[in-house]
Tab-separated table of C-alpha atoms in Angstrom:
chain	number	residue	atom	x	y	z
Z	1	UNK	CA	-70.856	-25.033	29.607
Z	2	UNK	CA	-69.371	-22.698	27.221
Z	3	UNK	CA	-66.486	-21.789	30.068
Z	4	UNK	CA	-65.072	-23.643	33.285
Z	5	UNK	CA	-65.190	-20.373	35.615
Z	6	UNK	CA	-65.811	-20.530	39.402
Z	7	UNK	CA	-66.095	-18.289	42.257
Z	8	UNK	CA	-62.908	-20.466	44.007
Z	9	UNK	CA	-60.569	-20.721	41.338
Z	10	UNK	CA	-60.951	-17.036	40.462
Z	11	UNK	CA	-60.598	-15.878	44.028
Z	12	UNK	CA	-57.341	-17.873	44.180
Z	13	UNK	CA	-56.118	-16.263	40.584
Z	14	UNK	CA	-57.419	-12.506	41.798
Z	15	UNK	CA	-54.823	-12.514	45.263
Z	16	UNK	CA	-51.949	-13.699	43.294
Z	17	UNK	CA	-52.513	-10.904	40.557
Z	18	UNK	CA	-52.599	-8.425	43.366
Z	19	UNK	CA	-50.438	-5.056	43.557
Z	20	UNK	CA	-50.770	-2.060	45.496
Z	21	UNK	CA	-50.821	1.500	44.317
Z	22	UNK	CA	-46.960	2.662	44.836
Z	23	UNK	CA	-45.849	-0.251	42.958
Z	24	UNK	CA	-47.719	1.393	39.182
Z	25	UNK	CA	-48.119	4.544	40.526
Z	26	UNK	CA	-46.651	7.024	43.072
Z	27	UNK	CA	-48.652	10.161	43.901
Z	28	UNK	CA	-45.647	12.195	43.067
Z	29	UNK	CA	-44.966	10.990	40.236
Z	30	UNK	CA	-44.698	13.284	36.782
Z	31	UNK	CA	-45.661	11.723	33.011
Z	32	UNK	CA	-43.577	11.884	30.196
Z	33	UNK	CA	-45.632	14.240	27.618
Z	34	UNK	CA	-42.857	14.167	25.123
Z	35	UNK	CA	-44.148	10.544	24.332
Z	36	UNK	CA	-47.993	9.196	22.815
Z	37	UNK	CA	-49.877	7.703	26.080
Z	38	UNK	CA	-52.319	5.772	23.966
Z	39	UNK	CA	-52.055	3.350	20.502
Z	40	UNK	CA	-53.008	4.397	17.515
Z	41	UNK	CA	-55.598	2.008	16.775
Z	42	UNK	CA	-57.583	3.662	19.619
Z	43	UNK	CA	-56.656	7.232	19.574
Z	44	UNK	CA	-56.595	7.417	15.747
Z	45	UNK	CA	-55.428	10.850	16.091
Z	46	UNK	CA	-52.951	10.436	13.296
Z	47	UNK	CA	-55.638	10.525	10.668
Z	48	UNK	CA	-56.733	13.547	12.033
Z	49	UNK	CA	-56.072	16.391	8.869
Z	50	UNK	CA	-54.304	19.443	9.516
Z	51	UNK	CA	-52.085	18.525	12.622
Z	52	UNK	CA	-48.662	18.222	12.870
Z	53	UNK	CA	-47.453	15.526	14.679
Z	54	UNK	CA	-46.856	17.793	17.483
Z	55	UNK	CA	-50.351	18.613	17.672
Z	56	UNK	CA	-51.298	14.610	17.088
Z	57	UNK	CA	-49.483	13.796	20.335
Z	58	UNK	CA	-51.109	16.492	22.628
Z	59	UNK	CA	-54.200	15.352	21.313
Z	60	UNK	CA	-53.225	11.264	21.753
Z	61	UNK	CA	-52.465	12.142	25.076
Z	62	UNK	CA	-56.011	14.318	26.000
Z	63	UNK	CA	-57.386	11.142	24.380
Z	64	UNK	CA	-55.292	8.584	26.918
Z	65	UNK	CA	-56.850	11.565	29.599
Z	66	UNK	CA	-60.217	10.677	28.478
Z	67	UNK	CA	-59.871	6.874	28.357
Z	68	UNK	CA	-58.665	6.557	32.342
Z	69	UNK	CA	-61.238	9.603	32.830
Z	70	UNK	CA	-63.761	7.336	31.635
Z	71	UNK	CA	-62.965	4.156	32.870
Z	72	UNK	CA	-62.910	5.636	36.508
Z	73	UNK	CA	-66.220	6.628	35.848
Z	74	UNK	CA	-67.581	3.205	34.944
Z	75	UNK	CA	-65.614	1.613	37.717
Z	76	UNK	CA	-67.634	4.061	40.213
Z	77	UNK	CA	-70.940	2.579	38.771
Z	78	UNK	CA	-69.374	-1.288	38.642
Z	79	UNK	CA	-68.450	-0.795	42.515
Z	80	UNK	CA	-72.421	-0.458	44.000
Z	81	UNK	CA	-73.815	-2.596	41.347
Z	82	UNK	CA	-71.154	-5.316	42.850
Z	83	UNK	CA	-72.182	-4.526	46.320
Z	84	UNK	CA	-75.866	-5.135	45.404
Z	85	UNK	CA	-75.177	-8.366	43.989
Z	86	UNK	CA	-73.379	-9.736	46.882
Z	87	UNK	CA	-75.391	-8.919	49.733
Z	88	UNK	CA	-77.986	-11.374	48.648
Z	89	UNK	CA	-75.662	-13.906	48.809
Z	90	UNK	CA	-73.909	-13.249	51.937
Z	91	UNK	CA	-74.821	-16.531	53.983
Z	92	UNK	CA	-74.900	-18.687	51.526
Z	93	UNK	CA	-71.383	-19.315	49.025
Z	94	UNK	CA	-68.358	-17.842	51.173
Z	95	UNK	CA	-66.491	-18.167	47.687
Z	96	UNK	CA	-68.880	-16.680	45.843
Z	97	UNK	CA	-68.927	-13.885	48.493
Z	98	UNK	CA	-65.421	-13.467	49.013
Z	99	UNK	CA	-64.573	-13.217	45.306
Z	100	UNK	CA	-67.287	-10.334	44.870
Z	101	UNK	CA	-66.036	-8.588	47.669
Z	102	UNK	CA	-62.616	-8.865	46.744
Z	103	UNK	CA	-63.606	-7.757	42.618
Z	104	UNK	CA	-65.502	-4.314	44.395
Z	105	UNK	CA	-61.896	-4.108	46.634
Z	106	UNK	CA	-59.768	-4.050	43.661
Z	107	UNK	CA	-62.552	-1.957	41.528
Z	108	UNK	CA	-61.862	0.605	44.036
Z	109	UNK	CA	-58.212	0.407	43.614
Z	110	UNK	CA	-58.667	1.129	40.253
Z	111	UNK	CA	-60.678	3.888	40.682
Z	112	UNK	CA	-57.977	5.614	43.122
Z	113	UNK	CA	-55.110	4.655	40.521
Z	114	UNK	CA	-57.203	6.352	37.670
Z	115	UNK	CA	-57.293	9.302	40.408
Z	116	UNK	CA	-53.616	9.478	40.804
Z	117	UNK	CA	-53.177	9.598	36.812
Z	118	UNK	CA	-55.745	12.767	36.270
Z	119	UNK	CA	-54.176	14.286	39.044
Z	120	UNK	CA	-50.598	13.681	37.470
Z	121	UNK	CA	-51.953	14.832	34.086
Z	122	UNK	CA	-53.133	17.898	35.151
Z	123	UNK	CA	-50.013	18.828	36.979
Z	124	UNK	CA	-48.236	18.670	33.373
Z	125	UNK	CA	-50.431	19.346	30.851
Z	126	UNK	CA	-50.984	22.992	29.931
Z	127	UNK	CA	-54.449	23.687	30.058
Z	128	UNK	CA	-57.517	21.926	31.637
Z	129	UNK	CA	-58.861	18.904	29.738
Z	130	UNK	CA	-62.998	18.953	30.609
Z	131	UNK	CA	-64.605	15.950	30.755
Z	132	UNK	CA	-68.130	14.659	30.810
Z	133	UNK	CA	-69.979	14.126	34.050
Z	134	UNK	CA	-70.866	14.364	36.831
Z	135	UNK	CA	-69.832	10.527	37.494
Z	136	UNK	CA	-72.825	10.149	40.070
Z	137	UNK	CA	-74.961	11.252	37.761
Z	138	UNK	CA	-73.666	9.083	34.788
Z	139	UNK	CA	-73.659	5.570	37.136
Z	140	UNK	CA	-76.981	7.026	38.226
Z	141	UNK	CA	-78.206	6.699	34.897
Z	142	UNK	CA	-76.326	3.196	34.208
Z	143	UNK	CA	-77.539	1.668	37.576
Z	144	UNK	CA	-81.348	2.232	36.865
Z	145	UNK	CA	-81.810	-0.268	34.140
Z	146	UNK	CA	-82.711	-4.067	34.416
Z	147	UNK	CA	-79.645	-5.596	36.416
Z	148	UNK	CA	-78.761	-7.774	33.717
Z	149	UNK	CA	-78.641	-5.468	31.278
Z	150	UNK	CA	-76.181	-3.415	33.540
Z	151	UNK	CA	-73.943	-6.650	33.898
Z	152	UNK	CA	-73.906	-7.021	29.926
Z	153	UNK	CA	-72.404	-3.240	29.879
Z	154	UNK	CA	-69.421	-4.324	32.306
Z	155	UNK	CA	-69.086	-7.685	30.998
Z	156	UNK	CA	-68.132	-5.881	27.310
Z	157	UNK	CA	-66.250	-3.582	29.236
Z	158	UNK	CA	-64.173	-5.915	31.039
Z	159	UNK	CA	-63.500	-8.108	27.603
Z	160	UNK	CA	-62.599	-4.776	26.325
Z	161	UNK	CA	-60.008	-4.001	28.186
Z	162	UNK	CA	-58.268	-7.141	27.992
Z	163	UNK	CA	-58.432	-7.033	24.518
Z	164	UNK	CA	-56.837	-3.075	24.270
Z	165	UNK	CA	-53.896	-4.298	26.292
Z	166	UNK	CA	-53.310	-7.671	24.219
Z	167	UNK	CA	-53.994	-6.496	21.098
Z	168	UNK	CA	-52.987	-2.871	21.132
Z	169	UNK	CA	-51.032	-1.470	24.202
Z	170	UNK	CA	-48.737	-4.321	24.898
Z	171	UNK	CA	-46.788	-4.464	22.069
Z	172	UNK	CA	-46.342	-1.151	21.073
Z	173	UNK	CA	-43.116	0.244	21.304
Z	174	UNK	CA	-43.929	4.137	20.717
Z	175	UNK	CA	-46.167	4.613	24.084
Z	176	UNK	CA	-45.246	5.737	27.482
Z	177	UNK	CA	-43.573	2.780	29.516
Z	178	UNK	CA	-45.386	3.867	32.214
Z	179	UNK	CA	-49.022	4.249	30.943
Z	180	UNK	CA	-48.070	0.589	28.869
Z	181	UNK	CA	-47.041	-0.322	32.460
Z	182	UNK	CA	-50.607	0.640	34.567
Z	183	UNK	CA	-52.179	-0.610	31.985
Z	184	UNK	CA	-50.488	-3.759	32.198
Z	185	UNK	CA	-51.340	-4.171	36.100
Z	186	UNK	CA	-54.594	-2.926	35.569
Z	187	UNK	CA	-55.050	-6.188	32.784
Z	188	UNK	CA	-53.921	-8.223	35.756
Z	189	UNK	CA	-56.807	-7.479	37.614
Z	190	UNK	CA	-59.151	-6.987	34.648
Z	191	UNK	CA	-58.718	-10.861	33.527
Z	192	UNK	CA	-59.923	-12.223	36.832
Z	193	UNK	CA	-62.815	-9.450	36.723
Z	194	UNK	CA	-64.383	-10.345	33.229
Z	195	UNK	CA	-64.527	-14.339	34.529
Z	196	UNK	CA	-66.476	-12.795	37.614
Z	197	UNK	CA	-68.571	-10.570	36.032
Z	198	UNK	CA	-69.475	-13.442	32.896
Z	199	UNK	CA	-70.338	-15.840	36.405
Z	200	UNK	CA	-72.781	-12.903	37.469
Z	201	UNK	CA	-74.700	-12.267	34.099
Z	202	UNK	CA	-74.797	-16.549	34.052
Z	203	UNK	CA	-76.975	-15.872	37.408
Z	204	UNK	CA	-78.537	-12.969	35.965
Z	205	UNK	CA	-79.990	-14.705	32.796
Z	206	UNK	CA	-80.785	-17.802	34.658
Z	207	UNK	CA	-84.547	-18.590	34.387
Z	208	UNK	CA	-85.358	-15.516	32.368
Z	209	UNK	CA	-88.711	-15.954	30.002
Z	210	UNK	CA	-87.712	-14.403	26.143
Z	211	UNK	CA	-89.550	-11.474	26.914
Z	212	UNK	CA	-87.518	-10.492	29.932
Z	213	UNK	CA	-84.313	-11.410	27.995
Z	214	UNK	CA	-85.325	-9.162	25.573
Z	215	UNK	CA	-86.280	-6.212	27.548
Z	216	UNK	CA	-82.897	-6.320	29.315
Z	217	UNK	CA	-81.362	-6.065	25.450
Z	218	UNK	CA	-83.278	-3.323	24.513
Z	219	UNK	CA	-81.840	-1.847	27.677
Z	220	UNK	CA	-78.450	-2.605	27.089
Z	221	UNK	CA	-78.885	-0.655	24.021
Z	222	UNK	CA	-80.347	1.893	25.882
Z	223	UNK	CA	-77.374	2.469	28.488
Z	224	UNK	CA	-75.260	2.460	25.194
Z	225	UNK	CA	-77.090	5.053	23.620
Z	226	UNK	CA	-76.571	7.296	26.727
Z	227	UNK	CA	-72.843	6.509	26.772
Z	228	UNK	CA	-72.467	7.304	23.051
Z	229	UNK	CA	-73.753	10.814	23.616
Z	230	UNK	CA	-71.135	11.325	25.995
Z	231	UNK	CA	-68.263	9.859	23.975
Z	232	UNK	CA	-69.963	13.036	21.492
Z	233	UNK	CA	-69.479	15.331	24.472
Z	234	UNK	CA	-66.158	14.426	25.378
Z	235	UNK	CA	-65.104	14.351	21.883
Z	236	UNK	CA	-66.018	18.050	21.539
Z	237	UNK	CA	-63.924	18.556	24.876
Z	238	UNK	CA	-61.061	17.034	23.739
Z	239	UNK	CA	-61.179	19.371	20.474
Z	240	UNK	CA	-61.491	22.377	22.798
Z	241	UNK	CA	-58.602	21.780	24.844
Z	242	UNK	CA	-56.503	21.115	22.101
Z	243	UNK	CA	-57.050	24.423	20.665
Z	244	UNK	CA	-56.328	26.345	24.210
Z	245	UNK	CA	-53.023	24.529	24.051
Z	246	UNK	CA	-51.988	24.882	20.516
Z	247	UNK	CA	-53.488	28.852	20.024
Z	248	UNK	CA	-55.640	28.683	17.168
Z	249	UNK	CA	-59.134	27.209	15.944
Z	250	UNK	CA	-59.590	24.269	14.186
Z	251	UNK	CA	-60.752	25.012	10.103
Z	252	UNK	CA	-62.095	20.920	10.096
Z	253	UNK	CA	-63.523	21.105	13.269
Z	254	UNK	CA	-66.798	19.107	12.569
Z	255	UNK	CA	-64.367	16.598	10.639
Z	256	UNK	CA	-62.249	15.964	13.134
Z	257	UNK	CA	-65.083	15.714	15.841
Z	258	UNK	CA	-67.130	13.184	13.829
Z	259	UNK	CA	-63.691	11.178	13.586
Z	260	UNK	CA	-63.001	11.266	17.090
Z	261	UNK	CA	-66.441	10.341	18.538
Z	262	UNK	CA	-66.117	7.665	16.148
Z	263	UNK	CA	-62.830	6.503	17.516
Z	264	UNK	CA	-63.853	6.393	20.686
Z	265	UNK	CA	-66.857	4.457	19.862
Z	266	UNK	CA	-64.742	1.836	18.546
Z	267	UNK	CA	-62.713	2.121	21.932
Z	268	UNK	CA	-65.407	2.131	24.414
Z	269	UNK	CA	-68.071	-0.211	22.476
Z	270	UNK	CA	-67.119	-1.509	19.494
Z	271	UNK	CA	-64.181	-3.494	20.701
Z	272	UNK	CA	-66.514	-5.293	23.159
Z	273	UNK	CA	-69.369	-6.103	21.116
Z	274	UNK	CA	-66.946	-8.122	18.492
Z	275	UNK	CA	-64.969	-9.976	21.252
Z	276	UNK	CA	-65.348	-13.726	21.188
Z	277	UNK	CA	-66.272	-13.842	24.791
Z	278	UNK	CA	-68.962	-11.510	24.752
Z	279	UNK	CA	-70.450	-13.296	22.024
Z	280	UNK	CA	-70.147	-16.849	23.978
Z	281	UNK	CA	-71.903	-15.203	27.033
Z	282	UNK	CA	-74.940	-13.641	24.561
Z	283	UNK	CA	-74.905	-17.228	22.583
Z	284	UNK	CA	-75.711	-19.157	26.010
Z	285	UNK	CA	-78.183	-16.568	26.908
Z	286	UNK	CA	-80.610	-17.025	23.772
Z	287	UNK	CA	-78.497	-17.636	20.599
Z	288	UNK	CA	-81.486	-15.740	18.926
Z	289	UNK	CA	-80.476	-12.384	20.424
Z	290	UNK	CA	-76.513	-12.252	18.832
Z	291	UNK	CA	-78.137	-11.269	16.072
Z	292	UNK	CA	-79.136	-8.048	17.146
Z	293	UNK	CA	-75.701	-7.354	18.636
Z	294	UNK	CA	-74.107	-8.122	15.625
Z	295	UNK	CA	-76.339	-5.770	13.584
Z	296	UNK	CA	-74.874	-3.073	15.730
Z	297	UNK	CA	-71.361	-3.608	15.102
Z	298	UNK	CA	-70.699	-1.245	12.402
Z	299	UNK	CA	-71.648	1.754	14.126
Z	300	UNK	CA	-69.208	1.167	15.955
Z	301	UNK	CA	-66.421	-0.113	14.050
């Protein structure tokens, strides 16, 4: 076996981990916007030409907007997709069960923390910050493919995120405390999630011919295309409310969009695909298929 997960041990980790909403985030609560929200190595908005770096913090913080914006939105597809998955199973593994329950509970969680943030970022930031959407329609459009290749999707997610608050958000010193600080509870939870979620695509793939396995690839790559055009969309909205707030039109515009989309396909995608434990998972699936994984990297490096 290429890890040592189980529904039990998980479980076990996942209640310890647990913290309630008040304790990262109070409803009333105001953000700092005289400080960056997100890192630099995923907002990027200091190579950005022809902002000062006044203008390169309100847009690093419509850009930490966007990435709890977004992540809400895949947690609203990850929450039935987890209910589908565990109502087949509901007399049989009370571990199993309980840990997939208890994954959709905290999902939810999430989803009302990301709530609480948008709704504290649009008390203090001066102009409205669209952003892609509907969410029904986007987990709509996530939740029709093959099963599998829906699991793939959150299992890079999941790696993802641990690796943004590791490698990036952790350690650096020039963010918010208190966006470092939900991020950091939100990790908590994340960790135990991404051992679930690697134990569901293990059931997933199990007995799958090559062809099927490779039909649920092509449709990973499908629900990635459809995400990609929205990280275009929102990149676009992101340049428009940074030019209500700051008075004036951007001379660079395509530039700057084209380097934003491109940031946040390094944030949403790119950072998954390359993680180690995304690459175990597709190796013990059919080492044959990493290679078309890897091929997509730099697109979005």
């Amino acid at each position: 076996m290429y890890h040592d997960f189980n529904y039990e041990a998980t479980l076990a980790s996942s209640l310890r981990a647990q913290w309630q909403l008040d304790d990262v985030l109070r409803e009333d609560q105001e953000l700092d916007f005289s400080r960056n929200f997100m890192p630099e190595s995923l907002a990027r908005t200091r190579a950005v030409e022809g902002l000062n770096p006044f203008e390169q913090r309100l847009l690093n913080q419509i850009s930490a907007h966007q990435y709890l914006c977004i992540f809400g939105v895949v947690e609203e597809a990850i929450l039935p997709f987890l209910l589908d998955h565990a109502r087949p199973h509901l007399m049989e593994d009370d571990w199993r069960v309980r840990a997939l329950l208890n994954f959709a509970g905290e999902e939810a969680k999430h989803i009302h923390l990301f709530k609480r943030y948008h709704s504290a970022f649009v008390r203090g930031f001066p102009v409205e910050c669209e952003m892609i959407g509907p969410s029904e329609a986007i987990g709509a459009e996530i939740l029709r493919h093959d099963p599998l290749a829906v699991a793939l999707v959150i299992l890079m997610i999941e790696w993802m995120t641990q690796q943004h608050y590791l490698g990036s958000i952790r350690d650096d010193g020039d963010i918010d405390p208190l966006f470092k600080s939900l991020m950091k509870f939100h990790w908590m939870e994340e960790a135990q999630h991404a051992k679930l979620d690697t134990l569901i695509v293990d059931a997933l793939a199990e007995g799958r011919s090559d062809a099927e396995i490779d039909k649920a690839v092509d449709e990973f790559f499908e629900i990635g295309a459809f995400l990609d055009g929205g990280l275009k969309q929102q990149a676009t909205f992101n340049l428009h409310a940074l030019e209500k707030v700051i008075g004036r039109k951007l001379p660079n515009r395509e530039a700057i969009e084209a380097q934003q989309h491109q940031a946040a396909r390094w944030t949403y995608v790119g950072s998954g695909l390359v993680h180690e434990r995304f690459k175990a998972t597709l190796k013990s699936i059919s080492p044959r298929i990493v290679a078309r994984f890897e091929e997509a990297e730099p697109v979005f490096a």
